[in-house]
Amino acid sequence: MYTDFQSYLQTTLKEIEEAGLYKNERVIVSPQRAAIKVSTGKDVLNFCANNYLGLSDNQELIDAAKKALDERGFGMSSVRFICGTQDLHKELEQKIAEFFGTEDTILYAACFDANGGVFEPLFTEEDAIISDALNHASIIDGVRLCKAKRYRYSNANMEELEECLKQAQAQRYRVIVTDGVFSMDGNVCPLDKIHALAEKYNAMVMVDESHSAGVVGQTGRGTTELHNLRGKIEIITGTLGKAFGGAIGGFTTGKKEIIAMLRQRSRPYLFSNSIPPMVAAAGCAMFDMMARTNELQDKLHANTDYFVAQMKAAGFDIKPTQSAICAVMLYDAKLSQQMAEKLLDEGIYVVGFYYPVVPKDQARIRVQISAGHEREHLDKAIAAFTKIGKELGVIK
Ligand SMILES: *Cc1c(COP(=O)(O)O)cnc(C)c1O
């Protein structure tokens, strides 16, 4: 039986490789941070982690995790509703709600699960889900698991959204779904306009703040802070796997009846394990830190502004960004790979993206800035970009 299937897999894998789309993993042999060591022995500066606040190796979080490991054990061996809930999990849910200015929160093992489990329990074939075309894969999968009528509008296109909303008047309830920050361009969703349209056409709004929480808005409270909509958005999902320490975990936070219903019916919550006590405890310590100071946000914003300004001054074409994601536009797929490779030789770890991850002829290098970067890290990256950019004829 396996022989046929094996050769089918081998052929397909070869096709992936020949198309230049085979994903190889670079192995890191140090903690995740700004300056890392990879398995070849090379020391590089990391500009491709979602470690926006530099918390992946933060001592305060490590200490909180160690303490919980000693006091609360290693794992929960249970889903939440059987015997997988400690006070730590309840505390973390409350702290997330306070951070976002929402009513209640439900934790998941990952944001992939939060998005996978948010639609099906809430909406039926009588309802409408109106989704941005560039929404994250987990939103797309979550929508697929739900019988609601689907509508799709091009990225941040408010005319198309309005058209969808007009058509969706035929359904019972409507929810507009968007990423807070779109990960390839770094653009923030126009939440103010989305919210206004939702009011006009009697719809709810869901925002996935995975790339925006901790980053966007003056104090990093996300797109609802940036657009002055705290407490006005019905559903927010997010991850503990990016700015918030980078370990593992996701959440849905918002209106309390919605969260209550998810606790009753959301399948990734009901049928998947509770996050470990050390992750919950470190999460609590992290939100305490956020409540205490905006130091990391200030540093991140200053770092991003500096990097973008210097790169533009060097002559690079940078997509307008309101996040910590800077897309250095190269347009040519091969060039994006060449440039990333040469930058790695210079000790700068970045990734080039091209079709089908981004639209055709929109190849780029995505740079992710962190509060963990020092000015000297940024200067080294800018110098390397400038040197290689000149070498490859990207800039003069
Ligand atoms: C990273 C990401 C996710 C997945 O988060 P995990 O916690 O790693 O599963 C979901 N949505 C968006 C928009 C993301 O960027």
Tab-separated table of C-alpha atoms in Angstrom, residues 204-384:
chain	number	residue	atom	x	y	z
A	204	MET	CA	-19.975	42.863	14.682
A	205	VAL	CA	-16.180	43.067	14.342
A	206	MET	CA	-13.444	40.578	15.103
A	207	VAL	CA	-9.760	41.585	15.044
A	208	ASP	CA	-6.815	39.200	15.234
A	209	GLU	CA	-4.166	41.189	17.104
A	210	SER	CA	-1.377	38.597	16.780
A	211	HIS	CA	1.108	40.961	15.104
A	212	SER	CA	-0.322	44.139	16.652
A	213	ALA	CA	-0.762	43.359	20.357
A	214	GLY	CA	2.143	44.739	22.340
A	215	VAL	CA	3.251	46.698	19.277
A	216	VAL	CA	0.617	48.990	17.772
A	217	GLY	CA	-0.733	52.012	19.628
A	218	GLN	CA	1.262	54.255	21.903
A	219	THR	CA	1.189	51.774	24.794
A	220	GLY	CA	0.992	48.675	22.580
A	221	ARG	CA	-2.646	47.853	23.339
A	222	GLY	CA	-3.177	47.109	19.672
A	223	THR	CA	-5.344	48.463	16.887
A	224	THR	CA	-8.186	49.337	19.266
A	225	GLU	CA	-5.811	51.740	21.034
A	226	LEU	CA	-4.531	53.200	17.748
A	227	HIS	CA	-8.079	53.827	16.519
A	228	ASN	CA	-9.610	54.821	19.847
A	229	LEU	CA	-11.928	51.819	19.914
A	230	ARG	CA	-11.077	50.222	23.237
A	231	GLY	CA	-14.010	48.160	24.480
A	232	LYS	CA	-15.925	48.707	21.227
A	233	ILE	CA	-14.841	45.571	19.348
A	234	GLU	CA	-16.832	42.421	20.075
A	235	ILE	CA	-14.089	39.820	19.488
A	236	ILE	CA	-10.285	40.063	19.682
A	237	THR	CA	-7.991	37.090	19.195
A	238	GLY	CA	-4.261	37.034	19.810
A	239	THR	CA	-1.188	34.999	20.624
A	240	LEU	CA	1.279	34.697	23.480
A	241	GLY	CA	3.717	33.420	20.860
A	242	LYS	CA	4.862	36.748	19.412
A	243	ALA	CA	5.401	40.025	21.316
A	244	PHE	CA	4.148	38.543	24.606
A	245	GLY	CA	7.135	36.322	25.388
A	246	GLY	CA	6.956	34.032	22.398
A	247	ALA	CA	6.410	30.729	24.201
A	248	ILE	CA	2.992	29.316	23.315
A	249	GLY	CA	-0.661	30.109	23.867
A	250	GLY	CA	-3.519	32.010	22.295
A	251	PHE	CA	-6.685	33.717	23.421
A	252	THR	CA	-10.020	35.172	22.476
A	253	THR	CA	-11.081	38.211	24.480
A	254	GLY	CA	-14.191	40.340	24.173
A	255	LYS	CA	-17.860	40.418	25.140
A	256	LYS	CA	-18.544	38.177	28.116
A	257	GLU	CA	-21.433	36.232	26.596
A	258	ILE	CA	-19.303	35.415	23.562
A	259	ILE	CA	-16.491	34.131	25.796
A	260	ALA	CA	-18.996	32.164	27.888
A	261	MET	CA	-20.399	30.484	24.783
A	262	LEU	CA	-16.899	29.608	23.573
A	263	ARG	CA	-16.172	27.922	26.924
A	264	GLN	CA	-19.246	25.757	26.340
A	265	ARG	CA	-18.851	24.973	22.655
A	266	SER	CA	-15.425	25.815	21.215
A	267	ARG	CA	-13.869	22.552	20.151
A	268	PRO	CA	-10.132	23.410	20.414
A	269	TYR	CA	-10.881	24.576	23.979
A	270	LEU	CA	-12.982	21.578	24.975
A	271	PHE	CA	-10.845	18.893	23.354
A	272	SER	CA	-7.267	20.122	23.694
A	273	ASN	CA	-4.893	20.464	26.625
A	274	SER	CA	-4.567	23.392	28.988
A	275	ILE	CA	-1.390	25.514	28.689
A	276	PRO	CA	1.333	24.603	31.230
A	277	PRO	CA	1.414	26.469	34.566
A	278	MET	CA	4.828	27.977	33.803
A	279	VAL	CA	3.469	29.552	30.606
A	280	ALA	CA	0.421	30.912	32.437
A	281	ALA	CA	2.614	32.285	35.243
A	282	ALA	CA	5.096	33.900	32.848
A	283	GLY	CA	2.128	35.339	30.956
A	284	CYS	CA	0.823	36.906	34.178
A	285	ALA	CA	4.276	38.357	34.920
A	286	MET	CA	4.402	39.698	31.373
A	287	PHE	CA	1.054	41.510	31.640
A	288	ASP	CA	2.111	42.888	35.050
A	289	MET	CA	5.191	44.275	33.325
A	290	MET	CA	3.004	45.824	30.592
A	291	ALA	CA	0.787	47.443	33.233
A	292	ARG	CA	3.863	48.852	34.996
A	293	THR	CA	5.778	50.392	32.088
A	294	ASN	CA	5.683	51.230	28.374
A	295	GLU	CA	9.461	51.254	28.153
A	296	LEU	CA	9.607	48.380	25.659
A	297	GLN	CA	6.949	49.894	23.399
A	298	ASP	CA	8.794	53.208	23.429
A	299	LYS	CA	12.034	51.487	22.488
A	300	LEU	CA	10.371	49.402	19.785
A	301	HIS	CA	8.714	52.448	18.226
A	302	ALA	CA	11.976	54.429	18.339
A	303	ASN	CA	13.860	51.490	16.803
A	304	THR	CA	11.310	51.092	14.010
A	305	ASP	CA	11.248	54.812	13.199
A	306	TYR	CA	15.046	54.907	13.135
A	307	PHE	CA	15.406	51.829	10.939
A	308	VAL	CA	12.790	52.956	8.413
A	309	ALA	CA	14.218	56.498	8.222
A	310	GLN	CA	17.793	55.291	7.721
A	311	MET	CA	16.805	52.691	5.141
A	312	LYS	CA	14.806	55.272	3.186
A	313	ALA	CA	17.739	57.681	3.369
A	314	ALA	CA	19.947	54.911	1.958
A	315	GLY	CA	17.568	54.749	-1.000
A	316	PHE	CA	15.534	51.641	-0.221
A	317	ASP	CA	11.884	51.318	-1.121
A	318	ILE	CA	10.099	50.554	2.169
A	319	LYS	CA	6.365	49.832	2.343
A	320	PRO	CA	4.529	52.273	4.603
A	321	THR	CA	4.293	50.540	7.986
A	322	GLN	CA	2.522	51.246	11.264
A	323	SER	CA	3.900	48.139	12.926
A	324	ALA	CA	7.314	46.581	13.598
A	325	ILE	CA	7.282	44.904	10.182
A	326	CYS	CA	9.309	46.646	7.468
A	327	ALA	CA	8.977	45.292	3.943
A	328	VAL	CA	12.069	46.176	1.893
A	329	MET	CA	10.686	46.005	-1.631
A	330	LEU	CA	12.843	44.328	-4.302
A	331	TYR	CA	10.043	43.125	-6.653
A	332	ASP	CA	12.225	40.348	-8.120
A	333	ALA	CA	11.944	36.855	-6.559
A	334	LYS	CA	15.480	35.721	-7.318
A	335	LEU	CA	16.948	38.995	-6.105
A	336	SER	CA	15.094	38.644	-2.799
A	337	GLN	CA	16.690	35.234	-2.198
A	338	GLN	CA	20.151	36.394	-3.307
A	339	MET	CA	19.999	39.437	-1.126
A	340	ALA	CA	18.862	37.507	1.973
A	341	GLU	CA	21.696	35.035	1.449
A	342	LYS	CA	24.318	37.762	1.112
A	343	LEU	CA	22.935	39.547	4.159
A	344	LEU	CA	23.307	36.342	6.151
A	345	ASP	CA	26.968	36.234	5.118
A	346	GLU	CA	27.185	39.722	6.608
A	347	GLY	CA	25.664	38.396	9.827
A	348	ILE	CA	22.136	39.727	9.263
A	349	TYR	CA	19.386	37.132	9.402
A	350	VAL	CA	16.372	38.179	7.323
A	351	VAL	CA	14.025	36.298	5.011
A	352	GLY	CA	13.081	37.051	1.414
A	353	PHE	CA	9.457	36.445	0.429
A	354	TYR	CA	8.113	36.038	-3.072
A	355	TYR	CA	5.118	34.608	-4.957
A	356	PRO	CA	2.903	32.875	-3.830
A	357	VAL	CA	3.520	34.168	-0.295
A	358	VAL	CA	3.227	37.733	-1.636
A	359	PRO	CA	1.670	38.848	-4.979
A	360	LYS	CA	3.623	38.256	-8.209
A	361	ASP	CA	6.442	40.796	-8.781
A	362	GLN	CA	6.120	42.006	-5.203
A	363	ALA	CA	9.133	40.116	-3.807
A	364	ARG	CA	10.676	41.648	-0.739
A	365	ILE	CA	12.775	41.165	2.338
A	366	ARG	CA	10.755	41.378	5.507
A	367	VAL	CA	12.568	42.934	8.432
A	368	GLN	CA	11.081	42.594	11.903
A	369	ILE	CA	12.245	45.127	14.432
A	370	SER	CA	12.409	44.377	18.146
A	371	ALA	CA	12.819	46.257	21.397
A	372	GLY	CA	15.582	43.698	21.916
A	373	HIS	CA	17.630	45.419	19.204
A	374	GLU	CA	20.193	47.968	20.318
A	375	ARG	CA	21.146	50.918	18.135
A	376	GLU	CA	24.396	49.140	17.152
A	377	HIS	CA	22.362	46.143	15.895
A	378	LEU	CA	20.236	48.420	13.743
A	379	ASP	CA	23.279	50.268	12.428
A	380	LYS	CA	24.959	47.003	11.510
A	381	ALA	CA	21.852	45.872	9.630
A	382	ILE	CA	21.519	49.204	7.808
A	383	ALA	CA	25.212	49.103	6.836
A	384	ALA	CA	24.889	45.522	5.559
